[in-house]
Structures are given as C-alpha cells and as structure tokens.
PDB file of C-alpha atoms in Angstrom:
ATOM      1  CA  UNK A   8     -15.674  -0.357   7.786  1.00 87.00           C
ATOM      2  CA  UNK A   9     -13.119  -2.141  10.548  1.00 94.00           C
ATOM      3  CA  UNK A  10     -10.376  -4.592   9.569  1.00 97.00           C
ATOM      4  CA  UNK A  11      -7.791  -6.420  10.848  1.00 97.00           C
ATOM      5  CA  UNK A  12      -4.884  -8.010   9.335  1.00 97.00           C
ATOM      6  CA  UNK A  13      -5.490 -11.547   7.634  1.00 97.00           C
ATOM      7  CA  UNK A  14      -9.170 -10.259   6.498  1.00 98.00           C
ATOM      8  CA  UNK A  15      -9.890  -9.993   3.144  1.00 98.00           C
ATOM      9  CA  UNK A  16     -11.149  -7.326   0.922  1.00 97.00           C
ATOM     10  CA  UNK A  17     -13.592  -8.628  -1.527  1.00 96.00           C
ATOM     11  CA  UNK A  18     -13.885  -5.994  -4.538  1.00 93.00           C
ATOM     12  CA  UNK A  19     -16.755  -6.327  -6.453  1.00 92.00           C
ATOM     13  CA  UNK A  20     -16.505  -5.962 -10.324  1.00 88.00           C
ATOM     14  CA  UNK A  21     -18.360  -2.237 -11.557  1.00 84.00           C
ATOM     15  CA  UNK A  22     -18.802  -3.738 -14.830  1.00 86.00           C
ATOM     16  CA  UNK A  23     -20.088  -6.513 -16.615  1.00 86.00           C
ATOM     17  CA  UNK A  24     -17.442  -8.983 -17.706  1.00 87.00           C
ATOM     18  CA  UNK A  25     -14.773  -7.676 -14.991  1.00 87.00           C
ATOM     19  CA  UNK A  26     -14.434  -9.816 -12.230  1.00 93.00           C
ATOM     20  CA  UNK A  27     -14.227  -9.635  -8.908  1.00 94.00           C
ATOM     21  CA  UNK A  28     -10.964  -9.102  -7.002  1.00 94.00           C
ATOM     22  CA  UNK A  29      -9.699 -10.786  -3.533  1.00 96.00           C
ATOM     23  CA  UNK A  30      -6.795  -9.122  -1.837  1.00 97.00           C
ATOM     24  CA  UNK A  31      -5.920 -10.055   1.956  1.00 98.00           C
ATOM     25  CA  UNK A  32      -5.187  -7.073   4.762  1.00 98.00           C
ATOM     26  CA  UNK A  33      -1.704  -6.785   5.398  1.00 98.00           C
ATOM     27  CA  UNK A  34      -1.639  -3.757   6.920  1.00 97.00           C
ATOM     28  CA  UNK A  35      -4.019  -1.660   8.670  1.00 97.00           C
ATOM     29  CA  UNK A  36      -2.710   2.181   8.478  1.00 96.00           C
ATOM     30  CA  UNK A  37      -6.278   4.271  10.142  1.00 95.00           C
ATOM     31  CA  UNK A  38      -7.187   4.009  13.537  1.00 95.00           C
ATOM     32  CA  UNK A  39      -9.321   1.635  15.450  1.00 95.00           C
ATOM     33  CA  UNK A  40      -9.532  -0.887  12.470  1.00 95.00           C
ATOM     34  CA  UNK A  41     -10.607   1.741   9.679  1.00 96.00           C
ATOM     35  CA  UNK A  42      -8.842   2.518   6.401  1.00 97.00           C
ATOM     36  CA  UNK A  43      -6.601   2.926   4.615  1.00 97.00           C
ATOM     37  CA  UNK A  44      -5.619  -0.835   3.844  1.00 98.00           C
ATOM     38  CA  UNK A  45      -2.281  -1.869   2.570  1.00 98.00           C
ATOM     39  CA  UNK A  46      -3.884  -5.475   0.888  1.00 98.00           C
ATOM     40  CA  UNK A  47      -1.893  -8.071  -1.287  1.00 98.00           C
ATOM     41  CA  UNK A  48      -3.463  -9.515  -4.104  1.00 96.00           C
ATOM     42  CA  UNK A  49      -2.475 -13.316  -5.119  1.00 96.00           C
ATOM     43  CA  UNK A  50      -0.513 -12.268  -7.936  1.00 96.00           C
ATOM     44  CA  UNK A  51       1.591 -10.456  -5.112  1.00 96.00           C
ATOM     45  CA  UNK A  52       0.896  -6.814  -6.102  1.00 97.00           C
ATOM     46  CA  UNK A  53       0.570  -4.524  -3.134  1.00 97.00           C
ATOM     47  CA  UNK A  54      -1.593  -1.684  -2.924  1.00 96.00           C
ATOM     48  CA  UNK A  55      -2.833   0.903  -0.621  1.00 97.00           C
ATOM     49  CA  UNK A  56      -6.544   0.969  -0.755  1.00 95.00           C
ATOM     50  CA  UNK A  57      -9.186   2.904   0.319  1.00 96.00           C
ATOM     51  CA  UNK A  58     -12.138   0.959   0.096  1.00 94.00           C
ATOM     52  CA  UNK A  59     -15.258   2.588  -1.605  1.00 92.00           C
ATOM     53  CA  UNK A  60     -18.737   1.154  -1.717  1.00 92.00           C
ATOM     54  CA  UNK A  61     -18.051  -1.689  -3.816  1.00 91.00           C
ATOM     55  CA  UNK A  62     -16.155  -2.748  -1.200  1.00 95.00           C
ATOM     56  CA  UNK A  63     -16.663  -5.745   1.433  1.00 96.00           C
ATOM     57  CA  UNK A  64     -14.359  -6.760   4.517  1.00 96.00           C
ATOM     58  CA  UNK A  65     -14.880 -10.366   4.841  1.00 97.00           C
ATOM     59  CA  UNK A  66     -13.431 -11.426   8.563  1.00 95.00           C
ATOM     60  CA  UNK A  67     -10.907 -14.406   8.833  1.00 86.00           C
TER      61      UNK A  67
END
C-alpha cells in the first residue's frame, strides 16, 4: 500500500449496519509512501492508522 498526502483512506465497514469511513492522508510517517498514516477524518479527529485489509488508498 503507497500514499501520499491529500489521498484518502476509504475504510470499509466489517459489519452490517456500520458504515464506511473517509479520512484524508495528512501525514505519511513509513518510507517510500507506505504506512503508518496520520489521516483526518471530517469531524476533525486525527488518528494514526495502520491500514489493514479493509483498507483502500484512493489517489487524489
């Protein structure tokens, strides 16, 4: 998984009835692109993430 900042990291919901997130890349903290991410989510709660496989980068 690469990233760069402005990318977004889609999160998709493990169960039914929870929704998927959206957060955007604000930071990227592993070399050459990879994880972990420092994202924002549009309530403005920061988090450092590292993605699993319900993960998706989608590219600005």
């Amino acid at each position: 998984m690469r990233a760069t900042i402005g990318d977004r990291l889609h999160v998709h919901g493990r169960n039914v009835g929870n929704p998927d997130q959206l957060a955007e890349i604000v930071e990227v903290r592993g070399d050459d692109g990879g994880p972990p991410y420092l994202v924002r989510f549009p309530d403005g709660h920061e988090s450092l993430i590292f993605p699993g496989p319900d993960c998706v980068v989608e590219h600005a």
